[in-house]
Coordinates of C-alpha atoms in Angstrom, one line a residue:
M1 CA 126.9 48.5 120.3
Q2 CA 126.7 52.3 121.1
V3 CA 127.7 54.2 118.0
G4 CA 125.8 57.2 119.3
N5 CA 128.4 57.6 122.8
V6 CA 130.9 60.3 121.9
T7 CA 134.6 59.4 121.4
T8 CA 137.3 61.5 120.9
P9 CA 140.1 61.0 118.6
F10 CA 144.1 59.7 119.5
G11 CA 147.4 61.6 119.8
R12 CA 147.3 65.7 118.7
R13 CA 144.1 65.2 116.7
S14 CA 141.7 67.5 118.1
I15 CA 137.3 67.6 117.4
S16 CA 135.5 70.4 117.1
L17 CA 131.5 71.0 118.4
A18 CA 130.3 70.5 114.5
Q19 CA 132.1 66.5 114.9
I20 CA 130.4 66.3 118.6
R21 CA 127.5 66.8 117.5
G22 CA 127.4 64.8 114.5
Q23 CA 128.4 61.9 116.5
M24 CA 125.5 62.4 119.5
K25 CA 122.7 62.8 115.7
T26 CA 123.9 59.5 115.0
A27 CA 122.4 58.4 118.9
E28 CA 119.5 58.7 117.1
I29 CA 119.9 56.0 114.4
K30 CA 116.4 54.7 114.9
S31 CA 116.4 50.7 114.9
G32 CA 116.0 48.3 112.4
K33 CA 117.3 51.7 109.6
T34 CA 118.8 51.3 107.1
A35 CA 120.3 52.2 104.3
D36 CA 121.7 51.1 100.7
K37 CA 125.3 52.7 100.4
W38 CA 125.9 53.0 97.5
K39 CA 122.9 54.7 97.0
V40 CA 123.7 56.9 99.8
F41 CA 128.1 57.0 98.2
R42 CA 126.3 58.6 95.3
D43 CA 124.1 61.2 96.9
A44 CA 127.6 62.2 98.3
C45 CA 128.9 62.6 95.7
E46 CA 126.1 64.7 93.7
A47 CA 125.9 67.1 96.4
R48 CA 130.0 67.3 96.9
E49 CA 129.8 71.2 96.6
L50 CA 127.1 71.4 99.0
L51 CA 129.3 69.5 102.0
G52 CA 132.2 71.3 100.5
V53 CA 134.5 67.7 100.1
Q54 CA 136.6 67.4 96.8
D55 CA 136.7 64.0 94.2
R56 CA 139.3 62.7 96.1
A57 CA 137.6 62.5 99.5
L58 CA 134.9 60.5 97.9
A59 CA 137.6 58.0 96.3
V60 CA 138.8 56.9 99.8
L61 CA 134.9 57.2 100.5
D62 CA 134.3 55.2 98.3
A63 CA 137.5 53.0 99.9
L64 CA 136.4 52.9 102.9
L65 CA 132.7 51.7 101.8
T66 CA 134.7 48.9 100.2
F67 CA 135.8 47.3 103.2
Y68 CA 132.1 47.3 104.9
P69 CA 130.8 43.8 104.0
D70 CA 126.9 44.6 102.9
N71 CA 125.3 46.6 100.6
E72 CA 123.5 47.7 103.2
L73 CA 124.2 49.4 105.9
S74 CA 122.5 48.9 109.0
E75 CA 123.1 49.5 112.8
D76 CA 122.1 46.1 114.3
R77 CA 125.9 44.6 111.8
G78 CA 128.3 47.2 112.9
L79 CA 129.1 49.9 111.6
V80 CA 132.3 50.6 112.0
V81 CA 135.3 50.0 109.4
F82 CA 139.3 49.2 110.3
P83 CA 141.6 49.3 107.2
S84 CA 144.9 50.3 107.5
N85 CA 145.7 53.0 105.3
D86 CA 148.3 51.0 103.3
Q87 CA 145.2 48.4 102.4
L88 CA 142.9 52.3 102.0
S89 CA 145.8 53.2 99.6
V90 CA 145.5 49.9 97.7
R91 CA 141.4 50.4 97.3
A92 CA 142.2 54.3 96.5
H93 CA 144.2 53.7 93.6
G94 CA 147.8 54.0 95.3
I95 CA 146.8 57.8 97.0
A96 CA 149.6 58.6 98.7
G97 CA 149.4 58.5 102.6
T98 CA 150.0 62.2 103.5
T99 CA 147.0 62.7 101.0
L100 CA 145.1 59.9 102.6
R101 CA 145.6 61.2 105.7
R102 CA 144.4 65.0 104.4
H103 CA 141.4 63.5 103.0
L104 CA 140.8 61.5 105.7
A105 CA 140.3 64.7 107.8
A106 CA 137.8 66.0 105.7
L107 CA 135.8 63.4 105.5
V108 CA 135.6 63.7 109.7
D109 CA 135.1 67.7 108.6
A110 CA 132.2 67.1 106.8
G111 CA 130.6 65.2 109.2
L112 CA 130.6 61.7 106.5
I113 CA 132.3 59.0 108.7
H114 CA 133.9 59.7 112.4
R115 CA 136.4 58.5 113.9
K116 CA 137.1 55.8 116.4
D117 CA 140.0 55.6 117.9
S118 CA 141.1 52.6 120.1
A119 CA 143.0 53.9 122.7
N120 CA 146.7 53.5 121.1
G121 CA 145.1 54.8 118.1
K122 CA 145.5 51.6 116.2
R123 CA 142.2 49.9 113.9
Y124 CA 141.8 46.4 114.3
A125 CA 138.4 44.4 116.0
R126 CA 138.1 42.9 118.9
K127 CA 135.6 39.7 118.2
D128 CA 133.8 36.8 121.2
G129 CA 134.9 33.4 121.3
S130 CA 132.5 32.7 118.3
G131 CA 134.2 34.7 116.3
A132 CA 132.4 37.8 115.6
I133 CA 133.0 41.5 116.3
E134 CA 132.2 42.4 119.7
D135 CA 134.0 46.2 119.6
A136 CA 135.7 47.3 116.5
F137 CA 137.7 50.1 116.3
G138 CA 138.6 52.7 113.3
F139 CA 136.1 55.2 110.9
S140 CA 132.2 54.5 111.7
L141 CA 129.8 55.0 109.1
A142 CA 126.8 55.8 111.0
P143 CA 127.0 59.1 109.6
L144 CA 126.2 58.0 106.5
L145 CA 122.8 56.1 107.7
A146 CA 121.8 58.9 110.0
R147 CA 122.2 61.5 107.4
A148 CA 120.9 59.2 104.3
E149 CA 117.9 61.3 104.1
E150 CA 119.6 64.5 103.9
L151 CA 122.4 64.0 101.8
A152 CA 119.5 62.2 99.3
H153 CA 117.2 65.8 99.6
A154 CA 120.5 67.5 99.3
A155 CA 121.7 65.5 95.8
Q156 CA 117.8 66.0 94.2
Q157 CA 118.0 69.9 95.3
V158 CA 121.6 70.3 93.5
A159 CA 120.0 68.2 90.2
A160 CA 117.3 70.9 90.2
E161 CA 119.6 73.7 90.3
R162 CA 122.0 71.6 87.7
K163 CA 118.5 71.7 85.2
R164 CA 117.4 75.1 86.0
F165 CA 121.0 76.8 85.0
R166 CA 121.1 74.5 82.1
V167 CA 117.0 75.8 81.1
A168 CA 118.1 79.1 81.8
K169 CA 121.4 78.4 79.9
E170 CA 120.2 77.4 76.6
A171 CA 117.3 80.1 76.6
L172 CA 119.9 82.8 77.1
T173 CA 121.4 81.3 73.8
I174 CA 117.9 81.4 72.1
C175 CA 117.6 84.9 72.2
R176 CA 120.3 85.9 72.0
R177 CA 120.7 84.1 68.8
D178 CA 117.7 86.2 67.9
V179 CA 118.0 89.2 69.0
R180 CA 121.5 89.7 67.1
K181 CA 119.6 87.9 63.5
L182 CA 116.8 90.8 64.5
I183 CA 118.8 93.4 64.6
S184 CA 120.7 92.8 60.9
A185 CA 117.5 91.5 59.5
A186 CA 115.9 95.2 60.4
V187 CA 119.7 96.9 59.6
E188 CA 120.1 95.3 55.7
E189 CA 116.4 95.2 55.0
G190 CA 116.5 99.6 55.7
A191 CA 113.7 99.3 58.6
P192 CA 113.5 103.0 60.2
G193 CA 114.9 103.1 63.6
D194 CA 117.5 103.7 65.5
W195 CA 119.2 100.3 65.3
S196 CA 122.3 101.5 66.4
H197 CA 121.3 102.5 69.6
I198 CA 119.6 99.0 70.2
E199 CA 122.6 97.0 68.7
A200 CA 124.6 99.1 70.9
L201 CA 122.1 98.1 74.0
F202 CA 122.4 94.3 72.3
I203 CA 126.4 94.3 72.7
G204 CA 126.7 95.3 76.1
L205 CA 124.4 93.1 77.7
V206 CA 126.9 90.6 76.0
A207 CA 129.7 91.9 77.4
R208 CA 127.6 91.3 80.8
I209 CA 127.7 87.8 80.4
P210 CA 130.8 86.2 83.0
R211 CA 132.8 83.8 82.1
S212 CA 131.9 81.0 84.4
P213 CA 128.2 82.1 84.8
A214 CA 126.2 81.4 88.5
I215 CA 122.4 81.0 87.8
L216 CA 121.2 84.6 89.5
D217 CA 123.7 86.0 86.4
L218 CA 122.5 83.7 83.5
T219 CA 117.9 84.9 84.9
S220 CA 119.1 88.4 85.1
I221 CA 120.9 88.7 81.8
L222 CA 117.7 86.7 80.0
E223 CA 115.0 89.3 82.3
E224 CA 117.0 92.1 79.8
M225 CA 117.1 90.2 77.1
E226 CA 114.3 89.1 76.3
M227 CA 112.9 92.5 76.9
L228 CA 115.7 93.2 74.4
R229 CA 114.0 91.2 71.8
E230 CA 110.5 92.3 72.8
E231 CA 111.5 96.0 72.0
I232 CA 112.7 95.0 68.5
I233 CA 109.9 93.3 67.9
N234 CA 106.9 95.8 68.4
R235 CA 108.9 98.0 66.2
L236 CA 109.1 96.3 63.1
E237 CA 105.0 95.4 64.6
I238 CA 104.6 99.1 64.3
Q239 CA 106.8 99.0 61.1
E240 CA 104.7 96.1 60.2
N241 CA 101.2 97.7 60.6
S242 CA 101.6 100.9 59.3
E243 CA 103.0 100.2 55.9
N244 CA 99.3 97.8 56.1
T245 CA 97.5 101.1 57.1
D246 CA 99.5 103.2 54.6
G247 CA 98.9 100.4 51.7
N248 CA 95.1 100.2 52.3
A249 CA 94.6 103.7 52.2
V250 CA 96.0 104.0 49.1
Q251 CA 93.7 101.1 47.3
N252 CA 90.7 103.0 49.1
R253 CA 91.4 106.1 47.2
C254 CA 92.6 104.2 43.9
H255 CA 88.7 102.5 44.0
I256 CA 86.7 105.6 44.5
Q257 CA 88.7 107.4 42.1
N258 CA 88.4 104.8 39.4
S259 CA 85.0 104.1 40.0
K260 CA 82.5 104.7 38.2
S261 CA 79.1 105.1 39.2
E262 CA 75.2 106.4 38.0
S263 CA 74.1 107.9 40.6
I264 CA 76.5 110.7 42.5
H265 CA 74.6 109.6 45.7
E266 CA 76.9 106.4 45.5
L267 CA 80.2 108.6 46.6
E268 CA 79.1 110.8 49.0
P269 CA 78.7 109.4 52.7
S270 CA 74.9 109.9 54.0
S271 CA 76.5 112.3 56.7
E272 CA 79.3 114.8 57.7
K273 CA 79.5 112.9 61.1
E274 CA 80.4 109.0 58.4
Q275 CA 82.8 111.4 56.1
G276 CA 84.4 112.6 59.2
A277 CA 84.7 108.9 60.5
K278 CA 85.9 107.0 57.0
S279 CA 88.0 109.3 56.3
S280 CA 89.3 109.5 59.4
Q281 CA 89.9 105.3 59.1
D282 CA 91.9 105.6 55.9
I283 CA 94.4 108.4 56.3
R284 CA 94.4 107.9 60.2
L285 CA 97.4 105.5 61.3
K286 CA 95.7 103.6 64.6
P287 CA 97.5 103.8 67.8
V288 CA 99.5 100.3 68.1
A289 CA 98.8 99.0 71.3
I290 CA 102.4 99.2 74.0
K291 CA 103.5 96.1 75.7
S292 CA 103.4 95.7 79.4
F293 CA 106.6 94.8 80.6
P294 CA 106.8 92.2 84.5
L295 CA 106.2 94.4 87.6
A296 CA 108.7 92.9 88.6
M297 CA 110.6 94.3 86.4
V298 CA 109.6 97.5 86.3
L299 CA 109.7 97.2 90.3
Q300 CA 114.0 96.5 89.8
A301 CA 114.6 99.6 87.5
C302 CA 112.5 102.2 89.4
P303 CA 113.0 101.6 93.4
E304 CA 112.1 104.5 94.4
I305 CA 108.3 103.7 93.4
V306 CA 108.6 101.6 96.2
N307 CA 108.1 103.8 98.8
Y308 CA 104.9 105.6 97.9
G309 CA 102.9 102.7 97.7
P310 CA 100.5 101.5 100.0
G311 CA 102.4 101.0 103.2
G312 CA 105.6 101.7 102.0
A313 CA 105.5 98.8 99.7
V314 CA 104.2 97.4 96.0
G315 CA 103.0 94.6 95.7
S316 CA 100.7 94.4 92.4
W317 CA 99.9 96.4 89.6
R318 CA 97.3 98.9 91.7
D319 CA 100.1 99.5 94.7
L320 CA 101.7 100.9 91.6
M321 CA 99.2 103.1 90.7
S322 CA 98.2 104.2 93.6
A323 CA 101.9 105.2 94.1
A324 CA 102.1 106.8 90.2
V325 CA 99.3 109.0 91.8
V326 CA 100.8 110.1 95.3
V327 CA 104.2 111.2 92.5
R328 CA 102.4 112.6 90.3
S329 CA 101.2 114.7 92.1
M330 CA 104.0 115.4 94.7
L331 CA 106.0 116.0 90.9
G332 CA 102.8 118.9 89.9
V333 CA 102.7 116.8 86.8
S334 CA 98.5 117.7 85.8
P335 CA 95.8 115.4 86.4
S336 CA 94.5 116.2 82.8
A337 CA 98.3 115.0 82.0
Y338 CA 98.4 111.4 84.0
Q339 CA 94.5 111.3 81.7
D340 CA 96.2 111.7 78.7
A341 CA 99.4 108.9 79.2
C342 CA 96.4 106.5 80.6
D343 CA 94.4 107.5 77.9
A344 CA 97.3 107.2 75.2
L345 CA 99.7 104.2 77.1
G346 CA 97.2 102.4 79.2
P347 CA 97.3 102.8 83.5
E348 CA 99.8 99.9 83.7
N349 CA 102.0 101.6 81.6
A350 CA 101.2 105.0 82.7
A351 CA 102.1 104.1 86.0
A352 CA 105.6 102.9 85.4
V353 CA 106.6 106.1 83.3
M354 CA 105.7 107.8 86.4
A355 CA 107.8 105.6 88.5
C356 CA 110.5 105.9 85.7
I357 CA 110.1 109.9 85.9
L358 CA 110.7 110.0 89.2
E359 CA 114.2 107.7 88.7
R360 CA 114.9 110.4 87.1
A361 CA 113.9 113.2 88.5
G362 CA 116.3 115.6 89.3
H363 CA 117.5 115.8 85.4
I364 CA 114.3 115.8 84.0
N365 CA 112.7 120.1 84.1
S366 CA 108.6 119.3 83.8
A367 CA 107.5 116.0 84.7
G368 CA 103.9 117.2 83.2
G369 CA 106.2 117.8 79.6
Y370 CA 108.2 115.1 80.0
L371 CA 105.0 113.5 80.1
R372 CA 102.5 115.2 77.4
D373 CA 105.0 114.5 75.2
L374 CA 106.2 110.2 76.1
S375 CA 101.8 110.6 75.6
R376 CA 102.0 112.1 71.7
K377 CA 105.1 110.6 70.3
A378 CA 103.2 107.1 71.8
E379 CA 99.5 108.8 70.0
R380 CA 102.0 107.8 67.0
G381 CA 103.3 104.7 67.5
E382 CA 106.9 106.2 68.3
F383 CA 107.7 105.4 72.5
S384 CA 108.1 102.5 74.1
L385 CA 108.6 101.2 77.3
G386 CA 111.5 98.7 77.0
P387 CA 114.6 100.8 77.1
M388 CA 113.5 103.3 79.3
L389 CA 113.2 100.4 82.0
M390 CA 116.5 98.3 80.3
A391 CA 118.8 101.8 81.0
L392 CA 117.4 102.9 83.9
M393 CA 118.0 98.7 85.1
R394 CA 121.5 99.3 83.5
T395 CA 122.2 102.7 85.5
N396 CA 120.9 100.7 89.0
A397 CA 123.2 97.7 88.0
G398 CA 126.3 100.1 88.2
T399 CA 125.6 102.1 91.0
A400 CA 124.9 98.9 93.3
R401 CA 128.9 98.1 91.8
R402 CA 130.5 101.2 92.6
A403 CA 128.6 100.6 96.0
S404 CA 130.3 98.1 96.8

């Protein structure tokens, strides 16, 4: 039986070019190809959103498959089923006639079945003298056989996206819990810092979570929430390092004052250089290294910097640092000010700060003075890049929403 022949529907029903192409595709079914009809059906159910069909339409497809006598779809055994609407309605759990016809049309439009109508539109089979089916008119299941691999791939894709969504949602829930409890602990125990501002950032992020989020919504907010968590942890680490350093300095001073040595040389370093080094080690607070954020986050917060990269693109940290040198010269920042920023922040973070300054250039009177001020704060452990990046990300997101 030539299932690949193009046929048109009976009566006033029209046919689309997509349906014609689908019928032509069934002519390409390889000889001897088979597929488990229930496996194909499960794949179609899994990929129903991609196919654009509803659950009731799949129930009708399930009913149609029950009229196919074998579990394996095979062109050699015929792929046309010809139940009446009454029979279909019974096997589709009593679905109404008008609803049945609507969902049959939806299955045809989705390319899961084809109509093979007789001259008068009736569904029946013509048999030869031996009782074997010679030709049949009704609904062809050939598209399910022809698209078996496509449907399996679509089902795997949907399952992977569902898993990705579940993992992102779980990660966001955990990160949100961490941020909430870290802020509460810092406030309750009186840790120094502008925790009201950080809490406002947290509340703003939570408010942006949609009631029915998509995967892109979750991943975007998760990135910002993780940045906020890292920022809080960095601040708490800076405080702990400061307390430990101060405590060690006090202990060292007490030890020197209480020691009773017979020789004055035991209390004095051998040279002024050594004495200065020891005093600096006891009293000065070592700067805490500032965390480098992912390049993608920097570019999301500071898209303008891309225009100054090599060839008008930034694909690596080296490209970003090259662009920062160009921007430094353009904004009138002296080489010494930029070198001080590199020493205090690190080359990557200094480049990221220049990208942030470029984004806010219209609001900054002196880019060089602003950069020097940030460098001094970083040396004292009072500057972190995270809030600056998150503020620019929120600003760019708000601008994009207003533009749309």
